[in-house]
Structure formats: structure tokens, C-alpha cells
PDB file of N, CA, C and O in Angstrom:
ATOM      1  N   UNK A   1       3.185  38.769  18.214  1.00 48.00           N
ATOM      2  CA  UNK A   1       2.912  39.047  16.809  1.00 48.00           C
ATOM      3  C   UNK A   1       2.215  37.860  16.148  1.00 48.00           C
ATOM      4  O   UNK A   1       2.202  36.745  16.668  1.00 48.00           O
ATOM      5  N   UNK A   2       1.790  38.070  15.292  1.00 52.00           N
ATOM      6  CA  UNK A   2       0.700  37.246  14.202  1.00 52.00           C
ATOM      7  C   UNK A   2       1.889  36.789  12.986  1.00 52.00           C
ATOM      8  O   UNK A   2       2.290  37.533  12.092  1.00 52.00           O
ATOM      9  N   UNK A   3       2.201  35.751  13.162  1.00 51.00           N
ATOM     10  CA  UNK A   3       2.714  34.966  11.782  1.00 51.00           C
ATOM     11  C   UNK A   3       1.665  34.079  11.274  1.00 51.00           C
ATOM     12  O   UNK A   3       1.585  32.889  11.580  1.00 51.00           O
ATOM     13  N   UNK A   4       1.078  34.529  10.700  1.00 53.00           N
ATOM     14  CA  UNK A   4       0.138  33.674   9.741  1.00 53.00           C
ATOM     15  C   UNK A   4       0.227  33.490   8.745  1.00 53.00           C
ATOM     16  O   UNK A   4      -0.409  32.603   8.177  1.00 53.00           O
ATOM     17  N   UNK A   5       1.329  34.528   7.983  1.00 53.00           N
ATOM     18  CA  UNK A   5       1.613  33.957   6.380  1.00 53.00           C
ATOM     19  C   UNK A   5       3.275  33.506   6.701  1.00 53.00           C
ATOM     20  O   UNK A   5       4.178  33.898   5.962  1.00 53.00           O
ATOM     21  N   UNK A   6       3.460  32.873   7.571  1.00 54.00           N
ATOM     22  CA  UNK A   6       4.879  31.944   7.591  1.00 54.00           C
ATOM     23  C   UNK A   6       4.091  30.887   7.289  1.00 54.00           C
ATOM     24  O   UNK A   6       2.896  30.747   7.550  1.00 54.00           O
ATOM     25  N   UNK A   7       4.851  30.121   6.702  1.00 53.00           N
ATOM     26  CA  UNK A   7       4.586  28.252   6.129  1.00 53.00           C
ATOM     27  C   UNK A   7       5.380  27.699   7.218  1.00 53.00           C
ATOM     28  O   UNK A   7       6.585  27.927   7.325  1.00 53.00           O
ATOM     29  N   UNK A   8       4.595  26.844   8.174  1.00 54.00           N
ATOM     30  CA  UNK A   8       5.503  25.972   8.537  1.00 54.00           C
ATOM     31  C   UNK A   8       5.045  24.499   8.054  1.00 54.00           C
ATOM     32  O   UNK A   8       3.929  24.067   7.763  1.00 54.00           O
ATOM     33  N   UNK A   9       6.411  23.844   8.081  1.00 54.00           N
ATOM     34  CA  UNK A   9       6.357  22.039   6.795  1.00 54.00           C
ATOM     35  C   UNK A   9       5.633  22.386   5.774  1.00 54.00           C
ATOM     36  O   UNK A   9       4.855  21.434   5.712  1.00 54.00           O
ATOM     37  N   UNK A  10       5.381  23.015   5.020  1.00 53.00           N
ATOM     38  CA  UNK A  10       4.828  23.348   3.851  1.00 53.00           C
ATOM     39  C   UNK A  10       2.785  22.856   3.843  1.00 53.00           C
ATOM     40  O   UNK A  10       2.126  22.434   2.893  1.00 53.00           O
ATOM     41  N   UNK A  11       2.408  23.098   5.037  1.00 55.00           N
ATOM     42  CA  UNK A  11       0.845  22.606   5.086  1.00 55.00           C
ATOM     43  C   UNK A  11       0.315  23.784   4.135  1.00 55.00           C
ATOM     44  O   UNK A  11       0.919  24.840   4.326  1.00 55.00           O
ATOM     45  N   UNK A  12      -0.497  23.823   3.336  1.00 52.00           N
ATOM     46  CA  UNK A  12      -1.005  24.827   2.736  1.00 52.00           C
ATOM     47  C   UNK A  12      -2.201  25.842   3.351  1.00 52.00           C
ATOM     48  O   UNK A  12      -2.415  26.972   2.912  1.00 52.00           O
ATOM     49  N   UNK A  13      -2.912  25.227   4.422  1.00 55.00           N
ATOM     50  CA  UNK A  13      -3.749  26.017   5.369  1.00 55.00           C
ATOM     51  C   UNK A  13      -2.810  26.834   6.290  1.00 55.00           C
ATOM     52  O   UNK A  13      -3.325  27.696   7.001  1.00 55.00           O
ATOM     53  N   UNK A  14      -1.644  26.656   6.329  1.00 56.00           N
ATOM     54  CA  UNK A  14      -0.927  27.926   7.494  1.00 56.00           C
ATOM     55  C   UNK A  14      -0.063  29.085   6.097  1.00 56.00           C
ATOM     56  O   UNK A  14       0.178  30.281   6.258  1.00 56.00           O
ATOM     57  N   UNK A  15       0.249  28.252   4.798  1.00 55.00           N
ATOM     58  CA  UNK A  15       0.495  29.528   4.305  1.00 55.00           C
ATOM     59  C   UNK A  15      -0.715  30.254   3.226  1.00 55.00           C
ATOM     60  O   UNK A  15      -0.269  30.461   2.097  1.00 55.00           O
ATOM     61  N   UNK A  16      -1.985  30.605   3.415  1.00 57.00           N
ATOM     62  CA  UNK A  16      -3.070  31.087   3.189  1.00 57.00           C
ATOM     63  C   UNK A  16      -2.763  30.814   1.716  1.00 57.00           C
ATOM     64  O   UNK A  16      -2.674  31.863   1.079  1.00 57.00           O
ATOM     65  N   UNK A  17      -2.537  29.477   0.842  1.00 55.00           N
ATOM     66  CA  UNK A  17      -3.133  29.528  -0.300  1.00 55.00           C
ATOM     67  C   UNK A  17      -3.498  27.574  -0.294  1.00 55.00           C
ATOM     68  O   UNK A  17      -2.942  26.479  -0.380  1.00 55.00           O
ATOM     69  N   UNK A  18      -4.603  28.124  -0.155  1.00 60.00           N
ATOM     70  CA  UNK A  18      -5.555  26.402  -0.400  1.00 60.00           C
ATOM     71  C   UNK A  18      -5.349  25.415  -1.168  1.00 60.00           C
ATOM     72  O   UNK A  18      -5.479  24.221  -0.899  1.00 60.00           O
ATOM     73  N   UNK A  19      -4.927  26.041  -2.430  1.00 59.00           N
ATOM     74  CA  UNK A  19      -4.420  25.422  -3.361  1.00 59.00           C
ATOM     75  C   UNK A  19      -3.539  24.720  -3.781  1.00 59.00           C
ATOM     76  O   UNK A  19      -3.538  24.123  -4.858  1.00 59.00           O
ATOM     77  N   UNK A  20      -2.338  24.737  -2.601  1.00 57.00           N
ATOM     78  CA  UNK A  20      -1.010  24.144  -2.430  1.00 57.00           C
ATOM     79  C   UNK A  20      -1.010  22.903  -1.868  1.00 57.00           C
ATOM     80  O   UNK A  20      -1.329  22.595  -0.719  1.00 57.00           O
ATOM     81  N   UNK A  21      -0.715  22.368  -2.558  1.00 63.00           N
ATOM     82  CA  UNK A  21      -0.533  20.541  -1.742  1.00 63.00           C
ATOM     83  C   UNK A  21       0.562  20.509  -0.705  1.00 63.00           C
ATOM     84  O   UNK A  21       1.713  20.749  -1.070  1.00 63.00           O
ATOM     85  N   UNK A  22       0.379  20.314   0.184  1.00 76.00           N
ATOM     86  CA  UNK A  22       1.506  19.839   1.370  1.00 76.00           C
ATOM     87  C   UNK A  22       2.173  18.832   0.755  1.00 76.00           C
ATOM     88  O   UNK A  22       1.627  17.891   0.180  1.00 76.00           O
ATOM     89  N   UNK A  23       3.773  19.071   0.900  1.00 78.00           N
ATOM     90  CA  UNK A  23       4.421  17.807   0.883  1.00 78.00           C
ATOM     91  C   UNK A  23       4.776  16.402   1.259  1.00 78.00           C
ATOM     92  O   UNK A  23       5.674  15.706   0.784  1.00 78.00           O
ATOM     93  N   UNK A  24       3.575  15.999   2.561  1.00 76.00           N
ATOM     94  CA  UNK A  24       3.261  14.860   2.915  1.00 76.00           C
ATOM     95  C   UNK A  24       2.381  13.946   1.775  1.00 76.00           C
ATOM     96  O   UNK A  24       2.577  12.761   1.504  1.00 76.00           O
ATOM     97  N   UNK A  25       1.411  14.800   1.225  1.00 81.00           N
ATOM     98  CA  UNK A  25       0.602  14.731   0.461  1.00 81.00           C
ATOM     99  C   UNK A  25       0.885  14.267  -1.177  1.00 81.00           C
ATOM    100  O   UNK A  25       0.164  13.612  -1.930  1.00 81.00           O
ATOM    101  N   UNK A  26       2.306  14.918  -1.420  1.00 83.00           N
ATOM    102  CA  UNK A  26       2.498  14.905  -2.595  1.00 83.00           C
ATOM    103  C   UNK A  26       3.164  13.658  -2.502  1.00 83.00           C
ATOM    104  O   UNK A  26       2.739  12.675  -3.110  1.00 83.00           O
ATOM    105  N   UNK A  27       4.248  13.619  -1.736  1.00 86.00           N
ATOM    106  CA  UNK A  27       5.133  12.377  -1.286  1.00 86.00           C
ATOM    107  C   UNK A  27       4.182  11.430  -1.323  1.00 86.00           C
ATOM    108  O   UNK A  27       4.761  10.391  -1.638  1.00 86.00           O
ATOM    109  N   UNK A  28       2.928  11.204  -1.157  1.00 87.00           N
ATOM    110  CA  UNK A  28       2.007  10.180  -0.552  1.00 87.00           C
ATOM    111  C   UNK A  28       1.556   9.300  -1.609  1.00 87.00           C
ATOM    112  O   UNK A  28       1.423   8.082  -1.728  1.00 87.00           O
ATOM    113  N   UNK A  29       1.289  10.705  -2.615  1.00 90.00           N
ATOM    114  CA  UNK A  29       0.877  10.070  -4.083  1.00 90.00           C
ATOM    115  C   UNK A  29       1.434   9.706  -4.903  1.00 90.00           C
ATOM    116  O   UNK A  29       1.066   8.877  -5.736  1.00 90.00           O
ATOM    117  N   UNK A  30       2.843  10.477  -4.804  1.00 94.00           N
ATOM    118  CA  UNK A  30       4.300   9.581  -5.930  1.00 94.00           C
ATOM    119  C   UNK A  30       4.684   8.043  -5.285  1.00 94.00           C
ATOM    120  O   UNK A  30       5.496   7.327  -5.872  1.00 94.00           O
ATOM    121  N   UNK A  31       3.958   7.569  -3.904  1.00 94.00           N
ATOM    122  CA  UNK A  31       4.431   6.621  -3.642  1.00 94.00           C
ATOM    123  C   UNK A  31       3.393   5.680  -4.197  1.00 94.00           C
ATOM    124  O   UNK A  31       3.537   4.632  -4.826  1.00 94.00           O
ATOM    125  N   UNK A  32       2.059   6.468  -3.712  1.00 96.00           N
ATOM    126  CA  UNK A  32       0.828   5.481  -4.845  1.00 96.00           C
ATOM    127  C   UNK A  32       1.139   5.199  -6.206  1.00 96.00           C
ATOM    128  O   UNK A  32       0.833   4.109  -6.690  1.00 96.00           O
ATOM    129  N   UNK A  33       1.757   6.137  -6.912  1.00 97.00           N
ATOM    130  CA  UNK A  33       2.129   5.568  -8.417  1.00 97.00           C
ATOM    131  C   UNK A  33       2.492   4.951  -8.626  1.00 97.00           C
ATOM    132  O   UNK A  33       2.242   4.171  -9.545  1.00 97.00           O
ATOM    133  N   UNK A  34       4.097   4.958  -7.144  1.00 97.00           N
ATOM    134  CA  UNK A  34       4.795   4.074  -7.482  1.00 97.00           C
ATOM    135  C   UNK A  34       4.624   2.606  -7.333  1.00 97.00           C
ATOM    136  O   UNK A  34       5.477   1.845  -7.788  1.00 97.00           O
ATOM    137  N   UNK A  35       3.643   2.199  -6.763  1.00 98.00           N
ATOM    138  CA  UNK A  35       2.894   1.080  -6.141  1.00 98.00           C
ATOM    139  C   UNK A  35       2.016   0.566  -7.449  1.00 98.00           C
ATOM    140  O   UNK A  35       2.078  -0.603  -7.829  1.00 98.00           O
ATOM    141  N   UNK A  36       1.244   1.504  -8.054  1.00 98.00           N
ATOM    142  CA  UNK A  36       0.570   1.434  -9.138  1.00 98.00           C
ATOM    143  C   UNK A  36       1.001   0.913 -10.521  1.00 98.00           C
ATOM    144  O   UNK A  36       0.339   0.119 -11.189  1.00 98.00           O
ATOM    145  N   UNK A  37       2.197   1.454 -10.881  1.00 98.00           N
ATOM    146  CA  UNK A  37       2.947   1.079 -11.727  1.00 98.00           C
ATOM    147  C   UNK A  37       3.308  -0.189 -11.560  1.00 98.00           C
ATOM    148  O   UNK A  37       2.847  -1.058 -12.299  1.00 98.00           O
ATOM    149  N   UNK A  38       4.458  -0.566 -10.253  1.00 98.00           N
ATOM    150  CA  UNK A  38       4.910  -1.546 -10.225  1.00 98.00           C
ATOM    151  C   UNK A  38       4.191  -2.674 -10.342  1.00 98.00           C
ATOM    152  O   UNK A  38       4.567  -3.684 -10.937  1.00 98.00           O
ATOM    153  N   UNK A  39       2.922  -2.493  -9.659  1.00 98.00           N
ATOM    154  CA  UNK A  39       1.592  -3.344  -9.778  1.00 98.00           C
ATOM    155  C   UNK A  39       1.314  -4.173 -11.480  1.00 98.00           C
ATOM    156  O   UNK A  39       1.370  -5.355 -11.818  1.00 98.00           O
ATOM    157  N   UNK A  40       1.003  -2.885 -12.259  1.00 98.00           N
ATOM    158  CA  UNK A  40       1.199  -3.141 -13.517  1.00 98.00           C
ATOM    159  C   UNK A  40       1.811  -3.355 -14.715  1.00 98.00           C
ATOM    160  O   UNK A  40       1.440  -3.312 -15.887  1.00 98.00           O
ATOM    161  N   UNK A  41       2.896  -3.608 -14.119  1.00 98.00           N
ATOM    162  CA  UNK A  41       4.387  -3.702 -14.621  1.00 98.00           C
ATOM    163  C   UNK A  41       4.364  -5.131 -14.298  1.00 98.00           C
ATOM    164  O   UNK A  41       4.503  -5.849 -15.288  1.00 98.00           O
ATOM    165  N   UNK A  42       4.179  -5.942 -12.795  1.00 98.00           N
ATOM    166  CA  UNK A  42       4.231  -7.310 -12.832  1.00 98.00           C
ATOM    167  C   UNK A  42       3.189  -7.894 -13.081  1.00 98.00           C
ATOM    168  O   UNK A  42       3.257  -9.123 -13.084  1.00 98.00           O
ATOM    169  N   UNK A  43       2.064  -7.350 -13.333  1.00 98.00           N
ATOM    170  CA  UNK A  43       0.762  -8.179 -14.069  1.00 98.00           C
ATOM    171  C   UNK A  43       1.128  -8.797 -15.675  1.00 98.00           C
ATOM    172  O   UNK A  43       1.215  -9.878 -16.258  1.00 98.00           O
ATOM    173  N   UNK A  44       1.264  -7.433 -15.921  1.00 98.00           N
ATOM    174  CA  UNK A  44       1.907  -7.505 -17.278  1.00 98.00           C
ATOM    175  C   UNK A  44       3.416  -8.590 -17.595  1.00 98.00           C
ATOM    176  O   UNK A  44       3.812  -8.814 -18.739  1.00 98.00           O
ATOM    177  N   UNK A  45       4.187  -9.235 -16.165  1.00 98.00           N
ATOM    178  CA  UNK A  45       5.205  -9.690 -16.718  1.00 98.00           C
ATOM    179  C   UNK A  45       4.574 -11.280 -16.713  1.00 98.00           C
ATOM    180  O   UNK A  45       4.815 -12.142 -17.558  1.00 98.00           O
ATOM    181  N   UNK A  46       3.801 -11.398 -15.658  1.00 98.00           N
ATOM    182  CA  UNK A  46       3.030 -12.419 -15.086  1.00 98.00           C
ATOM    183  C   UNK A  46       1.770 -12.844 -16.547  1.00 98.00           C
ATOM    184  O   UNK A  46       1.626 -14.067 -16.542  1.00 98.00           O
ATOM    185  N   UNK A  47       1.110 -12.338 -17.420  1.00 98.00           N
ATOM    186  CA  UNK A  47       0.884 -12.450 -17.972  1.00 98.00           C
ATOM    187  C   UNK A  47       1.517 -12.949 -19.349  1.00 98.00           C
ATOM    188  O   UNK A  47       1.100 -13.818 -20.115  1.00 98.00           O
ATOM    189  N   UNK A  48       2.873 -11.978 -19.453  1.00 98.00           N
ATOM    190  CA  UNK A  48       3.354 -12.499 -20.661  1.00 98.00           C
ATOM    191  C   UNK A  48       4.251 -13.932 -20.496  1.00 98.00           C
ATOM    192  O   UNK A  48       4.676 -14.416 -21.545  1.00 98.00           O
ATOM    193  N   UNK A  49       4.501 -14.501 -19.455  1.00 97.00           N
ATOM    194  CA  UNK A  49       5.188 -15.680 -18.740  1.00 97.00           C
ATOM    195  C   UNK A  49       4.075 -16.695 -18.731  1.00 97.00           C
ATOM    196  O   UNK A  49       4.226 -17.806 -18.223  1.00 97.00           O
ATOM    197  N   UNK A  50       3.163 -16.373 -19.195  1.00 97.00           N
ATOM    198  CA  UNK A  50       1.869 -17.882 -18.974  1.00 97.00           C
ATOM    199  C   UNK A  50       1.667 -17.699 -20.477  1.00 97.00           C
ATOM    200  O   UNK A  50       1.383 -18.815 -20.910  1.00 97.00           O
ATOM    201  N   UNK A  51       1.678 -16.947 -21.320  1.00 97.00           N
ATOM    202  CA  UNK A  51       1.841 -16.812 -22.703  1.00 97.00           C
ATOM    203  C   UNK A  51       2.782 -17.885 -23.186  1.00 97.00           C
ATOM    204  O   UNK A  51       2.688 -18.863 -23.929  1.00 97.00           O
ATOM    205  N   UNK A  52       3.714 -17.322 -22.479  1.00 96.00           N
ATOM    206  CA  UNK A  52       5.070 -18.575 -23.083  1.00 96.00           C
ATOM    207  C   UNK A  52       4.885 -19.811 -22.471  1.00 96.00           C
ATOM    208  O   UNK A  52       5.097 -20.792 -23.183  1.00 96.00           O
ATOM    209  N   UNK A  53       4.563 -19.984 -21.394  1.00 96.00           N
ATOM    210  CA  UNK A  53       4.081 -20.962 -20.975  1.00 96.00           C
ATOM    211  C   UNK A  53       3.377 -22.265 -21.806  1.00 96.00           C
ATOM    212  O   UNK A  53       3.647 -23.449 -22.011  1.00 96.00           O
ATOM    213  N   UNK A  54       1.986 -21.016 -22.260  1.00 97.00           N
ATOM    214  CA  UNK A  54       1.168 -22.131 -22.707  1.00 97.00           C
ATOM    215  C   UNK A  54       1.215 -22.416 -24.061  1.00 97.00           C
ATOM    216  O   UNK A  54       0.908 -23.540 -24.456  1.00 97.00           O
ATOM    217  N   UNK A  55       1.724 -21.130 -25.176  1.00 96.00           N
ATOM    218  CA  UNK A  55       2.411 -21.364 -25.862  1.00 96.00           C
ATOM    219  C   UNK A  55       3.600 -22.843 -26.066  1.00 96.00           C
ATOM    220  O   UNK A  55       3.779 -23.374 -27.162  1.00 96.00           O
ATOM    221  N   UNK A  56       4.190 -23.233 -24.969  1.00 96.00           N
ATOM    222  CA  UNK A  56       5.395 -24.131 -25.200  1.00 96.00           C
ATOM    223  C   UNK A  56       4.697 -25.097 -24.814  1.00 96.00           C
ATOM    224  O   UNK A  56       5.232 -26.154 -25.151  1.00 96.00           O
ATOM    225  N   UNK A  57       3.444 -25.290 -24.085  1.00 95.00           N
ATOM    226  CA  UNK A  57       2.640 -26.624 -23.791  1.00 95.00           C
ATOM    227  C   UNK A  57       2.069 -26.916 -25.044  1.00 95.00           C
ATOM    228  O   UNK A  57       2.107 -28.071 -25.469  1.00 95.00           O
ATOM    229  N   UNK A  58       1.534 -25.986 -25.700  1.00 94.00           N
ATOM    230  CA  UNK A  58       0.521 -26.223 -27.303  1.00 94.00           C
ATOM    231  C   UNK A  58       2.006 -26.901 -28.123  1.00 94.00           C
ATOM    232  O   UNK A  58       1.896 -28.025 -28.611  1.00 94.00           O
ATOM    233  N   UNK A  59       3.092 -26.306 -28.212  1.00 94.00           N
ATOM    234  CA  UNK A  59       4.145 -27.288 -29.306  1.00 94.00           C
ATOM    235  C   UNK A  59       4.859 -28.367 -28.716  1.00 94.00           C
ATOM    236  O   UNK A  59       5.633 -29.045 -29.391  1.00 94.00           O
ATOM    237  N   UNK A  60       4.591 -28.648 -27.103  1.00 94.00           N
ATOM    238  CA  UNK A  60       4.944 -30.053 -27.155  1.00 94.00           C
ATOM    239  C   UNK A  60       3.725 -30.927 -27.346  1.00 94.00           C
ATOM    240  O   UNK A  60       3.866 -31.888 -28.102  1.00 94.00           O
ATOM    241  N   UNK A  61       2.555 -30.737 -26.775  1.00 93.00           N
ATOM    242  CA  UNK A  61       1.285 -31.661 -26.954  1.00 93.00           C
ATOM    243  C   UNK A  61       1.283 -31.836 -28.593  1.00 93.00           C
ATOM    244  O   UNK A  61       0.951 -32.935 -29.038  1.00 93.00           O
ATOM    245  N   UNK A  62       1.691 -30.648 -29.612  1.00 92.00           N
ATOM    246  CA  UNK A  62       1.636 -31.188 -30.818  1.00 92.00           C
ATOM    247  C   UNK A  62       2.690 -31.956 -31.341  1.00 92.00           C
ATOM    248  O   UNK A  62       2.476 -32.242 -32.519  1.00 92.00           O
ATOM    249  N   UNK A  63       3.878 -32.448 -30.847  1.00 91.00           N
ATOM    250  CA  UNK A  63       4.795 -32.972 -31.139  1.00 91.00           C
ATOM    251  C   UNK A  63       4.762 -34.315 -30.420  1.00 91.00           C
ATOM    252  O   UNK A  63       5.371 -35.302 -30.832  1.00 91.00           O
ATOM    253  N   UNK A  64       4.172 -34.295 -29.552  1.00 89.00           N
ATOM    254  CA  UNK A  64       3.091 -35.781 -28.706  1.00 89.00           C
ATOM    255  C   UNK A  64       2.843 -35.967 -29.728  1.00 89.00           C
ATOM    256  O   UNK A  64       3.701 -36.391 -30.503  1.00 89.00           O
ATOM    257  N   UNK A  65       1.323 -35.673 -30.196  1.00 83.00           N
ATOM    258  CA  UNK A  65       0.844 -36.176 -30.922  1.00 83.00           C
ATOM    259  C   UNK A  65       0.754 -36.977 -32.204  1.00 83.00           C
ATOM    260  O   UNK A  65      -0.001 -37.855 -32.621  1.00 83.00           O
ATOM    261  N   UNK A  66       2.177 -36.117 -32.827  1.00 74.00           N
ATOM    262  CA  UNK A  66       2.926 -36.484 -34.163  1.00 74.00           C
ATOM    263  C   UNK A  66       3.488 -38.098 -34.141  1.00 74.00           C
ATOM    264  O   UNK A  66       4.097 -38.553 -35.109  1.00 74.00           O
TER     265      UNK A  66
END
């Protein structure tokens, strides 16, 4: 017999709608986000830490100076 509209692992070419993302696929890209995010989450912490940084260098060099 012909099983061609059984899904097997959820590939979307064996259950005849193209349109369906396989769940390797989807998994693949929530992990890119999650990579993505985190990415920009520590730029952003890394950035605001040289803020304070240089911030606290500008009020001691002015308290040098005084």
C-alpha cells in the first residue's frame, strides 16, 4: 500500500503540505533567536558597563584636577 499522506517526524514533503515547517527546522530557529538575543542582551550589558566605566574615570580625573 501507498502511505503517502502519513507524516513521518513531521518533514512537510512526506505529509503533502509544503507549507509546514518540519520540526528540526523550527527547533533550529528558536535556537537562532535564542543566540540572537542573548548576543544582544550582552552587547547591550557590555556597553552599558564602559558607560559607567568612563563615566567614573571623567569624576575622578575631575576631582584630580581640583
Amino acid at each position: 500500500m501507498l502511505l503517502s499522506s502519513i507524516a513521518f517526524a513531521g518533514h512537510a514533503g512526506e505529509m503533502g503540505t509544503p507549507g509546514l515547517m518540519p520540526h528540526e527546522l523550527v527547533a533550529s530557529l528558536l535556537g537562532l533567536a535564542a543566540i540572537l538575543l542573548f548576543t544582544i542582551l550582552s552587547l547591550a550589558w557590555v556597553v552599558w558597563r564602559l558607560r559607567g566605566l568612563d563615566r567614573r574615570l571623567r569624576e575622578l580625573e575631575e576631582s584630580r584636577k581640583l
